[in-house]
Amino acid sequence: MADVDKEAVLERLGSIRGPDDDRDIVRRGMVSDIVIANGRVMFSITVPAERAEAFEPMRRAAETAVSTLPGVSGAMVVLTAEKKGGSPAARAAPPPQSRPPAPAAPHRHAPPAQAQKADVPGVGAIIAVASGKGGVGKSTTAVNLALAMKANGLRVGILDADIYGPSLPRLLHLSGRPEAIGGRTLKPMEAYGVKVMSMGFLVEEDTPMIWRGPMVVSALTQMLREVAWGELDVLVVDMPPGTGDAQLTMAQQVPLAGAVIVSTPQDLALIDARKGLAMFRRVDVPVLGIVENMSYFVAPDTGKRYDIFGHGGARREAEKLGVPFLGEVPLVMAIRETSDAGTPIVVSDPASPSAAAYREIAARTWEGVVGGAGRRPPPSIVIE
Ligand SMILES: Nc1ncnc2c1ncn2[C@@H]1O[C@H](COP(=O)(O)OP(=O)(O)OP(=O)(O)O)[C@@H](O)[C@H]1O
Ligand SMILES: [Mg+2]
């Protein structure tokens, strides 16, 4: 099949419109340079930062439209934001429509949380992988980070704290139910030598989950404490998106050794990353560092690198905020494909540069845990 060309992609995109505009996104100049490699098409669409959620359906429409063009084997479209100093107050994104309202947290300000958090027996360090906004690659990072820590010689577990939208069963190609062992205790599932627990194992995939606030917490507590994790050096927790009360409650409930913040390079996500940092600091959890995900794109055929997404933003932000920069993960179709296939790239292609990037991030994260990096938060972050 002949490779598709840019003109064909642009022509197809001509039919895509934003949420409230009748001119197409191409004529409005919203579409970035288009990268085509081996039938795979990638580009970004620039949208106003404060309206990213509203543009999500358009992003999906663009991705679908392009992926059905003849000669296209896959398409990846991401939203990026104009860099401007607008008022971030207007950006407080509402929770995604599909999720039930966040439960009310008992405390809004730093509670004496540490004192009441009992350790989980046998589990060394619990680290959260979080982000300020959804869809930046938390689950992908959490899974590959956990497997990279395992590859680095640690005993690892991974817990899916995204009770509304669990991803781990798919990402690790696991199904079925965990076995009960005596009374209330569940045996964790296992994939690639890592122990796994997810709400996805306990409920049917299509079940609408109308969790009330208190149930979210008890479900999480159960997955943490009524699971026979055994002896682990580290338990990686894939957090749900956002920094609302639900997340704050979770951060309070789990005796966290530290948090890893995932961010895409765009301004858009960075503002949200800052919210993620602020949330963990509020509950006195050290931030182990920031990972820049979808940092840059490398064309698989030519090896040419494209910084179409504003590479380097997270590193600069980390420096500014005084937290460690843990590393960058490129935007690679193989990362998405292996995720969808339940064979994360760290195990399915350990020799790839992406897998190496994850192992390095894992090593730096672990150094932070062991060395207590970031234990004393620098003064305070201001979210203007
Ligand atoms: N480095 C990467 N290269 C290519 N694709 C990626 C990369 N990181 C993540 N993705 C893809 O981006 C999408 C979102 O990733 P993921 O589900 O990990 O995000 P998330 O932050 O956990 O989302 P949510 O907020 O819904 O929990 C997925 O399709 C995933 O395969
Ligand atoms: Mg996720």
Coordinates of N, CA and C in Angstrom, one line a residue, residues 140-152 192 194 329 334-335 338-339 343-362:
T140 N 0.4 4.4 31.7 CA 1.5 3.9 30.8 C 2.9 4.0 31.6
T141 N 3.1 5.2 32.2 CA 4.3 5.4 32.9 C 4.4 4.5 34.2
A142 N 3.2 4.4 34.9 CA 3.2 3.6 36.1 C 3.6 2.2 35.8
V143 N 3.0 1.6 34.8 CA 3.3 0.2 34.4 C 4.7 0.0 34.0
N144 N 5.2 0.9 33.1 CA 6.6 0.7 32.6 C 7.6 1.0 33.7
L145 N 7.3 1.9 34.6 CA 8.1 2.3 35.7 C 8.2 1.1 36.6
A146 N 7.1 0.5 36.9 CA 7.0 -0.7 37.8 C 7.9 -1.8 37.2
L147 N 7.7 -2.1 35.9 CA 8.4 -3.2 35.3 C 9.9 -2.9 35.2
A148 N 10.2 -1.6 35.0 CA 11.6 -1.2 34.9 C 12.3 -1.4 36.3
M149 N 11.5 -1.1 37.4 CA 12.1 -1.3 38.7 C 12.3 -2.8 38.9
K150 N 11.4 -3.6 38.4 CA 11.6 -5.0 38.5 C 12.8 -5.4 37.7
A151 N 13.0 -4.9 36.5 CA 14.2 -5.2 35.7 C 15.4 -4.7 36.4
N152 N 15.3 -3.7 37.2 CA 16.5 -3.2 38.0 C 16.7 -4.0 39.2
Y192 N 4.3 -10.5 34.4 CA 5.7 -10.2 34.2 C 6.5 -10.1 35.5
V194 N 5.4 -9.1 38.4 CA 5.0 -8.0 39.2 C 3.6 -8.3 39.8
V329 N 10.4 10.6 28.2 CA 10.0 9.4 27.4 C 9.4 10.0 26.1
A334 N 5.1 2.7 19.3 CA 5.3 1.3 19.9 C 4.9 1.3 21.4
I335 N 5.0 2.5 22.0 CA 4.6 2.5 23.5 C 3.1 2.3 23.5
T338 N 2.1 -1.4 22.3 CA 2.4 -2.4 23.3 C 1.5 -2.3 24.5
S339 N 1.2 -1.0 24.9 CA 0.2 -0.8 26.0 C -1.1 -1.5 25.6
T343 N 1.4 -5.8 26.6 CA 2.8 -6.2 26.6 C 3.7 -5.0 26.7
P344 N 3.7 -4.3 27.8 CA 4.5 -3.0 28.0 C 5.9 -3.1 27.4
I345 N 6.3 -2.0 26.8 CA 7.5 -2.0 26.1 C 8.7 -2.4 26.9
V346 N 8.7 -2.1 28.2 CA 9.9 -2.5 29.0 C 10.1 -4.0 29.0
V347 N 9.0 -4.8 28.9 CA 9.2 -6.2 28.8 C 9.2 -6.8 27.3
S348 N 8.4 -6.1 26.5 CA 8.3 -6.7 25.1 C 9.5 -6.2 24.2
D349 N 10.1 -5.1 24.5 CA 11.3 -4.7 23.7 C 12.3 -4.0 24.6
P350 N 12.9 -4.8 25.5 CA 13.8 -4.2 26.5 C 15.0 -3.6 25.9
A351 N 15.3 -3.9 24.7 CA 16.5 -3.3 24.0 C 16.2 -1.9 23.4
S352 N 14.9 -1.5 23.4 CA 14.5 -0.3 22.8 C 15.0 0.9 23.6
P353 N 15.2 2.1 22.9 CA 15.6 3.3 23.7 C 14.5 3.7 24.7
S354 N 13.2 3.4 24.4 CA 12.1 3.7 25.3 C 12.3 2.9 26.6
A355 N 12.5 1.6 26.4 CA 12.7 0.8 27.6 C 13.9 1.3 28.5
A356 N 14.9 1.7 27.8 CA 16.1 2.2 28.5 C 15.7 3.5 29.3
A357 N 14.9 4.3 28.6 CA 14.5 5.6 29.3 C 13.7 5.2 30.5
Y358 N 12.8 4.3 30.5 CA 12.1 3.9 31.7 C 13.0 3.3 32.8
R359 N 14.0 2.5 32.4 CA 14.9 2.0 33.4 C 15.7 3.1 34.1
E360 N 16.0 4.1 33.3 CA 16.8 5.2 33.9 C 15.9 6.0 34.9
I361 N 14.7 6.2 34.4 CA 13.7 6.9 35.3 C 13.5 6.1 36.6
A362 N 13.4 4.8 36.4 CA 13.2 3.9 37.6 C 14.3 4.0 38.5

